[in-house]
Every structure is written in C-alpha cells, then in structure tokens.
Amino acid sequence: EVQLVESGGGLAQPGGSLRLSCVASGFTFSNYALHWVRQAPGKGLEYIAAISSLGTSTYYANSVKGRFTISRDNSENTVYLQMGSLRVDDMAVYYCARSPSALWFKETNFEYWGQGTLVTVSS
Amino acid sequence: DIQMAQSPSSLSASLGDRVAFTCRTSQTIITYVNWYQQRPGEAPKLLIYRASSLQSGVSSRFSGSGSGTEFTLTISDLRPEDSATYYCQQSYSTPHTFGQGTKLEI
C-alpha cells in the first residue's frame, strides 16, 4: 500500500523557517516525481513545488520561488520542503503528493496524497 | 498562467440524483485536466485524469468529458459520501493550476 506521511509543520514566526518532511512507503521511491500542494484555511489548492525522481529537476511556483527549496533523499524515501522567509500567507496545510511519472512535468496528476501537515505563521 | 473557472461554486442535490460540474479554462489545454474530490478534513482524492480516464479504484458513477477549454465531471446516483468539494486541475502547462472548487451538498 502506497503511503505518504508528512511531518514538520507547526508554528513559525514571520520571517522564520521550517522544514517539512514526507516519508514514503509501498512503492519504489526513486522511480517517481514528488510534489507539494498547499491549502490555506478554508481556501482551495495551490501547487507550489515539484522534484523529479532523481532530484535533477525541480519546479517552484512564483509565490514560493527563492524562499522554498524542495529536495529528496532516495536512500531514506523522503522528500523535503525547506521553507524560509515565511509570511502570514504561507499559513496552510501542506500536502505531499505523488504523480505516476519520474518527471514532474509529465502526467502531472496526483494519484497519492499524504494526510497533510499544518503550518501556522504568526507572531 | 492558465485560469480555471469552476461552476457552480456550490450545489445542493438529493440522493440518487445525477449532477454535473463544469470547468472552463482560459486557453486550450487539450485534455490535460484532472478532477479531485476532497471531503472535509481529508486529503484530495484523484477521480479522473486526462479528462475522461477513471482512476483505478474509483466508482464508475464518476465520469469526465470535454476537451479544449470546457470540461465536465458527472456524478450519477448520488450517495451521502459524495458530499465534498470537487476541484479541477490542469496539467498542460506550469503552474499546474487548480480551479476554486465546487462544493456539493447531498
């Protein structure tokens, strides 16, 4: 059974940092692209970052570019989202999701999702 | 960026009904649209990919159609568990934008 389990959310101050982790199981991790999608309280879904199966290609939405970094450790079956210069409008539930391809830009539908981790940004 | 406009924003229906939601895009995306269901407090779930392909394990009561700039998700024989918000998402070009969602109440 495919599982994605996020962690690392919590309270951060504006301008602060957090690192989210997503541990995967139930599939050959190094064969698939991984993505981060966030959802602000009571709002819709926003696609923010992606990484190819071998970590050689990444994508960032304009809203997080230059502040967030996506990476992965295929030996640990884990994808990370390093979040810096946090703003109040970064407050959201962050989901990690898997698409069916090794390339993040191919077949970009999200067939498996984690349960999400909540990031709160407040002073 | 490609804009995704879903309609209606909310809908109330009865058990056993058949409902349809529309997603319109600001430019052609061929058939690169996916549909998700999100129940309250849960992660989204992929229902339909590439406009009309049913995701494995999803009930055949769900179907998708359309191409170009207009797409439809249809749910037949509504059940209580179909109460959720439904999102379309384009995978034609980055950013892979989502629609604002349609909330379905049974």
Short mmCIF file of C-alpha atoms in Angstrom, two decimals:
data_model
loop_
_atom_site.label_atom_id
_atom_site.label_comp_id
_atom_site.label_asym_id
_atom_site.label_seq_id
_atom_site.Cartn_x
_atom_site.Cartn_y
_atom_site.Cartn_z
CA GLU A 1 0.00 0.00 0.00
CA VAL A 2 1.32 3.40 -1.00
CA GLN A 3 1.69 5.76 1.95
CA LEU A 4 2.95 9.32 2.22
CA VAL A 5 3.37 10.75 5.72
CA GLU A 6 4.19 14.42 6.20
CA SER A 7 5.70 15.95 9.32
CA GLY A 8 7.46 19.09 10.43
CA GLY A 9 4.58 21.52 10.48
CA GLY A 10 3.96 23.81 13.38
CA LEU A 11 4.14 27.42 14.47
CA ALA A 12 6.70 29.75 12.91
CA GLN A 13 7.19 33.49 13.17
CA PRO A 14 7.03 35.73 10.11
CA GLY A 15 10.48 35.67 8.55
CA GLY A 16 11.21 32.30 10.14
CA SER A 17 11.96 28.86 8.72
CA LEU A 18 10.56 25.35 8.84
CA ARG A 19 11.48 22.10 7.16
CA LEU A 20 8.74 19.73 6.14
CA SER A 21 9.39 16.04 5.51
CA CYS A 22 7.36 13.45 3.64
CA VAL A 23 8.28 9.82 4.17
CA ALA A 24 7.05 7.40 1.53
CA SER A 25 6.46 3.65 1.58
CA GLY A 26 4.80 0.99 -0.52
CA PHE A 27 6.49 1.81 -3.84
CA THR A 28 9.93 2.24 -5.40
CA PHE A 29 10.55 5.80 -4.27
CA SER A 30 13.31 6.60 -6.75
CA ASN A 31 11.02 5.92 -9.72
CA TYR A 32 8.55 8.74 -9.11
CA ALA A 33 8.33 12.51 -9.05
CA LEU A 34 7.03 14.09 -5.86
CA HIS A 35 5.13 17.32 -5.38
CA TRP A 36 3.98 19.73 -2.67
CA VAL A 37 0.49 21.24 -2.75
CA ARG A 38 -0.83 23.57 -0.08
CA GLN A 39 -4.25 24.67 1.10
CA ALA A 40 -4.80 27.81 3.14
CA PRO A 41 -7.57 27.58 5.76
CA GLY A 42 -10.95 27.48 4.04
CA LYS A 43 -9.36 28.00 0.61
CA GLY A 44 -8.56 25.99 -2.49
CA LEU A 45 -5.48 24.05 -3.57
CA GLU A 46 -2.22 25.64 -4.70
CA TYR A 47 0.57 23.71 -6.46
CA ILE A 48 3.87 25.01 -5.15
CA ALA A 49 6.82 22.70 -5.82
CA ALA A 50 7.94 19.52 -7.53
CA ILE A 51 11.02 17.35 -7.95
CA SER A 52 11.87 14.67 -10.46
CA SER A 53 12.60 11.09 -9.43
CA LEU A 54 16.38 11.54 -9.29
CA GLY A 55 16.24 15.07 -7.95
CA THR A 56 17.79 16.57 -11.07
CA SER A 57 14.88 18.82 -11.99
CA THR A 58 12.72 20.99 -9.76
CA TYR A 59 9.83 23.40 -10.09
CA TYR A 60 8.61 26.24 -7.89
CA ALA A 61 5.53 28.40 -8.09
CA ASN A 62 6.23 32.12 -8.24
CA SER A 63 4.67 32.51 -4.80
CA VAL A 64 7.48 30.47 -3.15
CA LYS A 65 10.38 30.82 -5.59
CA GLY A 66 13.55 31.97 -3.86
CA ARG A 67 12.13 31.21 -0.39
CA PHE A 68 11.38 27.45 -0.51
CA THR A 69 13.62 24.57 -1.58
CA ILE A 70 12.45 21.08 -2.47
CA SER A 71 14.88 18.16 -2.19
CA ARG A 72 14.79 14.41 -1.78
CA ASP A 73 16.85 11.60 -0.28
CA ASN A 74 16.15 8.44 -2.23
CA SER A 75 18.08 6.36 0.29
CA GLU A 76 15.65 7.50 3.00
CA ASN A 77 12.48 7.53 0.84
CA THR A 78 11.94 11.12 1.92
CA VAL A 79 11.15 14.39 0.19
CA TYR A 80 11.71 17.68 1.95
CA LEU A 81 10.42 21.22 1.68
CA GLN A 82 12.72 23.76 3.28
CA MET A 83 10.68 26.88 3.89
CA GLY A 84 12.32 30.23 4.60
CA SER A 85 11.31 33.89 4.91
CA LEU A 86 7.88 32.69 5.94
CA ARG A 87 4.94 35.03 5.52
CA VAL A 88 1.47 35.04 7.02
CA ASP A 89 0.06 33.99 3.65
CA ASP A 90 2.18 30.82 3.74
CA MET A 91 -0.08 29.53 6.50
CA ALA A 92 -1.71 26.37 5.15
CA VAL A 93 -1.94 22.62 5.26
CA TYR A 94 0.93 21.27 3.17
CA TYR A 95 0.38 18.04 1.29
CA CYS A 96 2.96 15.89 -0.41
CA ALA A 97 1.68 14.02 -3.44
CA ARG A 98 2.96 11.52 -5.97
CA SER A 99 2.40 11.58 -9.71
CA PRO A 100 2.69 8.49 -11.95
CA SER A 101 5.84 9.59 -13.80
CA ALA A 102 9.53 10.03 -13.00
CA LEU A 103 9.38 13.53 -14.48
CA TRP A 104 7.50 16.18 -12.53
CA PHE A 105 6.19 17.86 -15.71
CA LYS A 106 4.81 14.68 -17.28
CA GLU A 107 1.44 13.17 -16.36
CA THR A 108 1.12 15.68 -13.56
CA ASN A 109 -1.89 14.25 -11.83
CA PHE A 110 -1.67 13.46 -8.13
CA GLU A 111 -2.67 9.86 -7.60
CA TYR A 112 -1.50 9.57 -4.00
CA TRP A 113 -1.55 12.17 -1.23
CA GLY A 114 -0.36 12.37 2.34
CA GLN A 115 -2.63 13.47 5.17
CA GLY A 116 -1.04 16.92 5.28
CA THR A 117 0.84 18.93 7.89
CA LEU A 118 -0.33 22.32 9.15
CA VAL A 119 2.00 25.31 9.05
CA THR A 120 0.95 28.32 11.08
CA VAL A 121 2.78 31.62 10.63
CA SER A 122 2.12 34.11 13.37
CA SER A 123 3.98 36.40 15.74
CA ASP B 1 -0.95 31.36 -16.16
CA ILE B 2 -3.96 29.32 -17.24
CA GLN B 3 -7.05 30.28 -15.28
CA MET B 4 -9.53 27.60 -14.21
CA ALA B 5 -13.14 28.63 -13.61
CA GLN B 6 -15.43 26.09 -11.99
CA SER B 7 -19.20 26.35 -11.92
CA PRO B 8 -21.31 26.31 -9.96
CA SER B 9 -19.43 27.26 -6.79
CA SER B 10 -21.89 25.18 -4.77
CA LEU B 11 -24.70 22.80 -5.46
CA SER B 12 -27.32 21.02 -3.41
CA ALA B 13 -28.73 17.74 -4.70
CA SER B 14 -30.65 14.70 -3.49
CA LEU B 15 -29.78 11.06 -3.08
CA GLY B 16 -29.96 9.25 -6.40
CA ASP B 17 -29.63 12.43 -8.48
CA ARG B 18 -27.22 12.94 -11.34
CA VAL B 19 -25.13 16.14 -11.22
CA ALA B 20 -22.58 17.77 -13.47
CA PHE B 21 -19.88 20.33 -12.72
CA THR B 22 -18.10 22.44 -15.30
CA CYS B 23 -14.50 23.62 -15.51
CA ARG B 24 -13.59 26.25 -18.11
CA THR B 25 -10.01 27.21 -18.88
CA SER B 26 -8.61 30.50 -20.16
CA GLN B 27 -6.83 28.73 -23.03
CA THR B 28 -6.93 25.33 -24.63
CA ILE B 29 -5.45 22.52 -22.58
CA ILE B 30 -6.44 19.72 -24.99
CA THR B 31 -7.47 17.02 -22.48
CA TYR B 32 -4.95 17.77 -19.74
CA VAL B 33 -7.46 18.13 -16.93
CA ASN B 34 -7.79 16.11 -13.76
CA TRP B 35 -10.59 16.01 -11.19
CA TYR B 36 -10.30 15.54 -7.44
CA GLN B 37 -12.72 15.00 -4.57
CA GLN B 38 -11.96 16.44 -1.15
CA ARG B 39 -14.12 15.56 1.81
CA PRO B 40 -13.89 17.81 4.91
CA GLY B 41 -10.73 17.17 6.90
CA GLU B 42 -9.29 14.81 4.29
CA ALA B 43 -6.68 15.00 1.57
CA PRO B 44 -7.87 15.30 -2.03
CA LYS B 45 -8.51 12.11 -3.97
CA LEU B 46 -7.90 11.72 -7.70
CA LEU B 47 -11.09 10.73 -9.54
CA ILE B 48 -10.46 11.39 -13.23
CA TYR B 49 -7.26 12.07 -15.17
CA ARG B 50 -6.75 13.28 -18.74
CA ALA B 51 -10.33 14.50 -18.84
CA SER B 52 -12.07 11.14 -19.06
CA SER B 53 -9.91 8.32 -17.63
CA LEU B 54 -11.25 6.84 -14.42
CA GLN B 55 -8.60 6.45 -11.73
CA SER B 56 -8.17 2.89 -10.50
CA GLY B 57 -10.49 2.06 -7.62
CA VAL B 58 -12.87 4.96 -8.23
CA SER B 59 -16.56 4.23 -8.62
CA SER B 60 -17.91 4.13 -12.17
CA ARG B 61 -20.58 6.60 -11.02
CA PHE B 62 -17.94 9.24 -11.73
CA SER B 63 -17.21 10.21 -15.31
CA GLY B 64 -15.42 13.02 -17.09
CA SER B 65 -15.68 14.57 -20.52
CA GLY B 66 -14.58 17.52 -22.58
CA SER B 67 -11.63 18.89 -24.48
CA GLY B 68 -10.13 22.23 -25.37
CA THR B 69 -11.41 24.73 -22.83
CA GLU B 70 -14.55 23.14 -21.39
CA PHE B 71 -14.70 20.07 -19.20
CA THR B 72 -17.38 18.30 -17.20
CA LEU B 73 -17.38 15.98 -14.20
CA THR B 74 -20.59 13.98 -13.85
CA ILE B 75 -21.67 12.00 -10.81
CA SER B 76 -24.61 9.67 -11.14
CA ASP B 77 -26.78 8.03 -8.47
CA LEU B 78 -25.64 10.39 -5.72
CA ARG B 79 -24.79 8.89 -2.35
CA PRO B 80 -24.23 10.59 1.04
CA GLU B 81 -20.46 10.02 0.78
CA ASP B 82 -20.34 12.18 -2.36
CA SER B 83 -20.75 15.30 -0.19
CA ALA B 84 -17.44 17.02 -0.81
CA THR B 85 -15.67 19.76 -2.70
CA TYR B 86 -14.59 18.91 -6.23
CA TYR B 87 -11.58 20.52 -7.90
CA CYS B 88 -10.35 20.51 -11.47
CA GLN B 89 -6.63 20.87 -12.20
CA GLN B 90 -4.81 21.45 -15.47
CA SER B 91 -1.58 19.61 -16.21
CA TYR B 92 -0.97 21.21 -19.60
CA SER B 93 1.49 23.90 -18.51
CA THR B 94 3.07 25.28 -15.37
CA PRO B 95 1.85 26.37 -12.94
CA HIS B 96 -0.47 23.37 -12.79
CA THR B 97 -3.38 25.42 -11.52
CA PHE B 98 -6.47 24.21 -9.72
CA GLY B 99 -9.97 25.58 -10.00
CA GLN B 100 -11.57 27.20 -6.99
CA GLY B 101 -13.76 24.17 -6.32
CA THR B 102 -17.44 23.20 -6.39
CA LYS B 103 -18.99 22.26 -3.05
CA LEU B 104 -21.61 19.54 -3.33
CA GLU B 105 -24.14 19.02 -0.55
CA ILE B 106 -26.38 15.98 -0.52
#
